[in-house]
Structure formats: structure tokens, C-alpha cells
Tab-separated table of C-alpha atoms in Angstrom:
chain	number	residue	atom	x	y	z
A	1	UNK	CA	-35.747	42.772	13.741
A	2	UNK	CA	-33.604	40.636	11.347
A	3	UNK	CA	-34.923	37.324	10.020
A	4	UNK	CA	-32.861	34.115	9.985
A	5	UNK	CA	-32.162	33.045	6.360
A	6	UNK	CA	-32.599	29.354	7.299
A	7	UNK	CA	-35.841	29.267	9.293
A	8	UNK	CA	-37.304	32.736	8.616
A	9	UNK	CA	-37.941	33.517	12.308
A	10	UNK	CA	-36.847	36.676	14.102
A	11	UNK	CA	-33.272	36.601	15.390
A	12	UNK	CA	-32.829	38.176	18.825
A	13	UNK	CA	-29.465	39.608	19.806
A	14	UNK	CA	-28.771	36.948	22.461
A	15	UNK	CA	-29.075	34.099	19.948
A	16	UNK	CA	-27.518	35.603	16.821
A	17	UNK	CA	-24.500	34.606	14.785
A	18	UNK	CA	-23.524	37.032	12.019
A	19	UNK	CA	-21.839	36.336	8.721
A	20	UNK	CA	-21.623	38.774	5.822
A	21	UNK	CA	-24.595	40.938	6.846
A	22	UNK	CA	-26.775	37.899	7.572
A	23	UNK	CA	-27.902	37.007	11.074
A	24	UNK	CA	-28.557	33.362	11.947
A	25	UNK	CA	-29.824	31.629	15.052
A	26	UNK	CA	-27.001	29.693	16.708
A	27	UNK	CA	-28.928	26.469	16.058
A	28	UNK	CA	-29.424	27.396	12.370
A	29	UNK	CA	-25.774	28.288	11.714
A	30	UNK	CA	-24.834	25.074	9.906
A	31	UNK	CA	-23.440	24.024	6.528
A	32	UNK	CA	-26.005	24.151	3.736
A	33	UNK	CA	-24.799	20.822	2.288
A	34	UNK	CA	-23.731	18.531	5.129
A	35	UNK	CA	-25.540	20.315	8.037
A	36	UNK	CA	-22.376	20.335	10.168
A	37	UNK	CA	-22.586	22.926	12.968
A	38	UNK	CA	-20.389	25.929	12.226
A	39	UNK	CA	-18.453	28.548	14.132
A	40	UNK	CA	-16.171	31.382	13.062
A	41	UNK	CA	-13.219	29.032	12.462
A	42	UNK	CA	-14.835	26.617	9.998
A	43	UNK	CA	-17.421	28.731	8.133
A	44	UNK	CA	-17.245	30.044	4.575
A	45	UNK	CA	-19.942	31.780	2.556
A	46	UNK	CA	-21.006	31.932	-1.065
A	47	UNK	CA	-23.974	33.892	-2.474
A	48	UNK	CA	-25.478	34.445	0.979
A	49	UNK	CA	-25.300	30.775	2.015
A	50	UNK	CA	-22.906	29.354	4.601
A	51	UNK	CA	-20.886	26.167	4.190
A	52	UNK	CA	-18.235	24.324	6.150
A	53	UNK	CA	-14.819	24.913	4.605
A	54	UNK	CA	-14.740	21.379	3.202
A	55	UNK	CA	-18.082	21.684	1.336
A	56	UNK	CA	-17.184	25.207	0.204
A	57	UNK	CA	-13.931	23.898	-1.273
A	58	UNK	CA	-15.686	20.970	-2.960
A	59	UNK	CA	-18.403	23.158	-4.469
A	60	UNK	CA	-16.578	26.388	-5.296
A	61	UNK	CA	-12.827	25.782	-4.991
A	62	UNK	CA	-10.351	24.853	-7.713
A	63	UNK	CA	-11.098	21.584	-9.506
A	64	UNK	CA	-8.908	18.772	-10.735
A	65	UNK	CA	-6.199	16.430	-9.614
A	66	UNK	CA	-4.100	17.899	-6.819
A	67	UNK	CA	-6.924	20.031	-5.408
A	68	UNK	CA	-8.479	17.439	-3.112
A	69	UNK	CA	-10.344	15.581	-5.827
A	70	UNK	CA	-9.632	12.135	-7.139
A	71	UNK	CA	-9.726	11.550	-10.857
A	72	UNK	CA	-12.361	9.277	-12.316
A	73	UNK	CA	-11.375	6.527	-14.772
A	74	UNK	CA	-11.713	8.853	-17.765
A	75	UNK	CA	-9.463	11.557	-16.195
A	76	UNK	CA	-12.415	13.844	-15.497
A	77	UNK	CA	-12.518	15.103	-11.893
A	78	UNK	CA	-14.848	13.185	-9.646
A	79	UNK	CA	-16.888	15.943	-7.950
A	80	UNK	CA	-17.807	13.892	-4.901
A	81	UNK	CA	-17.507	16.034	-1.797
A	82	UNK	CA	-15.414	14.368	0.925
A	83	UNK	CA	-17.553	15.521	3.866
A	84	UNK	CA	-20.648	13.738	2.549
A	85	UNK	CA	-20.211	10.118	3.578
A	86	UNK	CA	-20.732	7.262	1.153
A	87	UNK	CA	-23.770	5.081	1.776
A	88	UNK	CA	-23.502	1.900	3.815
A	89	UNK	CA	-23.383	-1.087	1.410
A	90	UNK	CA	-25.911	-3.091	3.449
A	91	UNK	CA	-28.748	-0.578	4.017
A	92	UNK	CA	-27.663	2.117	1.503
A	93	UNK	CA	-28.172	4.938	4.016
A	94	UNK	CA	-25.376	7.368	4.869
A	95	UNK	CA	-23.014	6.213	7.600
A	96	UNK	CA	-21.787	9.283	9.481
A	97	UNK	CA	-18.522	9.319	11.434
A	98	UNK	CA	-20.054	8.637	14.850
A	99	UNK	CA	-21.837	5.496	13.637
A	100	UNK	CA	-19.472	4.044	11.054
A	101	UNK	CA	-17.006	1.179	10.827
A	102	UNK	CA	-14.503	0.872	7.992
A	103	UNK	CA	-14.339	-2.665	6.681
A	104	UNK	CA	-13.825	-4.413	3.358
A	105	UNK	CA	-13.116	-1.033	1.771
A	106	UNK	CA	-16.443	0.580	2.704
A	107	UNK	CA	-17.992	2.619	5.519
A	108	UNK	CA	-20.653	0.540	7.290
A	109	UNK	CA	-23.052	1.348	10.109
A	110	UNK	CA	-21.938	-0.467	13.251
A	111	UNK	CA	-25.281	-2.299	13.268
A	112	UNK	CA	-24.866	-3.360	9.608
A	113	UNK	CA	-21.297	-4.651	9.983
A	114	UNK	CA	-22.287	-8.261	10.659
A	115	UNK	CA	-22.204	-11.624	8.902
A	116	UNK	CA	-24.660	-11.834	6.025
A	117	UNK	CA	-25.529	-15.431	6.922
A	118	UNK	CA	-25.484	-15.778	10.741
A	119	UNK	CA	-25.601	-12.032	11.674
A	120	UNK	CA	-22.630	-12.337	14.049
A	121	UNK	CA	-20.926	-8.981	14.760
A	122	UNK	CA	-17.653	-8.627	12.839
A	123	UNK	CA	-14.354	-6.815	13.284
A	124	UNK	CA	-11.243	-6.444	11.150
A	125	UNK	CA	-9.902	-9.860	12.195
A	126	UNK	CA	-13.093	-11.852	11.592
A	127	UNK	CA	-14.400	-10.384	8.332
A	128	UNK	CA	-14.294	-12.227	4.996
A	129	UNK	CA	-15.655	-10.879	1.709
A	130	UNK	CA	-17.427	-12.722	-1.119
A	131	UNK	CA	-19.135	-10.925	-4.041
A	132	UNK	CA	-19.496	-7.558	-2.262
A	133	UNK	CA	-21.003	-9.124	0.866
A	134	UNK	CA	-19.322	-9.718	4.225
A	135	UNK	CA	-19.297	-12.934	6.252
A	136	UNK	CA	-17.671	-14.238	9.412
A	137	UNK	CA	-14.768	-16.556	8.619
A	138	UNK	CA	-16.778	-19.606	9.733
A	139	UNK	CA	-19.705	-18.956	7.354
A	140	UNK	CA	-17.369	-17.908	4.557
A	141	UNK	CA	-15.361	-21.128	4.872
A	142	UNK	CA	-18.463	-23.311	5.079
A	143	UNK	CA	-20.129	-21.711	2.049
A	144	UNK	CA	-17.258	-20.727	-0.230
A	145	UNK	CA	-14.160	-22.545	1.049
A	146	UNK	CA	-12.632	-25.737	-0.326
A	147	UNK	CA	-14.664	-28.949	0.025
A	148	UNK	CA	-13.745	-32.609	0.472
A	149	UNK	CA	-11.474	-34.792	2.585
A	150	UNK	CA	-8.885	-32.775	4.509
A	151	UNK	CA	-10.946	-29.584	4.451
A	152	UNK	CA	-13.338	-30.375	7.263
A	153	UNK	CA	-15.579	-32.636	5.214
A	154	UNK	CA	-13.964	-35.994	5.950
A	155	UNK	CA	-14.482	-38.635	8.634
A	156	UNK	CA	-14.371	-37.292	12.174
A	157	UNK	CA	-15.030	-33.683	11.153
A	158	UNK	CA	-17.693	-31.682	12.884
A	159	UNK	CA	-20.689	-30.979	10.746
A	160	UNK	CA	-23.278	-28.232	10.964
A	161	UNK	CA	-26.850	-29.203	11.695
A	162	UNK	CA	-29.724	-26.866	11.089
């Protein structure tokens, strides 16, 4: 009875997926790096391990500008794999595709994409950025906008009370 390379348990015929003389459980047949579930159309192997084609290309494919890698400031290839998401700027945990929002140039968790001050949910039309933090336009204007007469600080203007 063959053993699954991932979990070490016996692999029965009804639950096996084969790749290069290795037999995996269907549930264990996933990319070694990003854990994406694989099938015969998106799997690649290297030294007995299986990867999605994106991770395989990042780890073992050609390197340099023009081969799916951006160049760092010093013209040395940046070896960041594209299928591993960048961390959310607020909580610093990875924001995967199903739970992410792109805003202010970063991938955020939907639950983290809110105003730093009042915690109001944001979208692309209500977000404002100040020193790598995001705010709603109201809080941004009140805290970092212009001050004085004619900018909401004069006679007859509404004021915030805490």
C-alpha cells in the first residue's frame, strides 16, 4: 500500500492522485508553498514535491526582468512569488483573494479596510491616506485638512463634540 508523501497515511485507490510515481490523497494534493488545491491542469513537480505552476515558476523558472519578476531598486531580481499575497498593512497577516480589498496601493482584509479614527467601513470613493494609514474623508479633513475661517472652522460651521 503506497504512503502519501504529505501526511504519511496509506493511500487507497479510490482516493489517490498520482504524479511522477508518487500517490497523494486528493485532499493532500496541494501546492507545497501556497497550499492551493491542485489538479492535472495546474500542477508541476520538482524533486518529488508538487507546486502550482505559479509557485513552480517563481521558485525554479528563469529569473530576471521579463520572466514575471519585477526588478528591485538595485536591478537585482525581486524573488517575491506572486501567488503568495502581501500582508495586510493593518494587521500584518496575509490577505488572500477571497478576503481582500485593494485600496491605497495595498491588499487589505475587508474587515481591516476601515477608518483608522472612527472605524467606518471604506470604499474606493471614501478613502483618504495620511502617513501609510487610511481614513474616511471626514476624519482626514478634520485631522489633516486646512484650518481656519472658510475651511469649516469659522462662524456658523458645525463643530464636532466628543
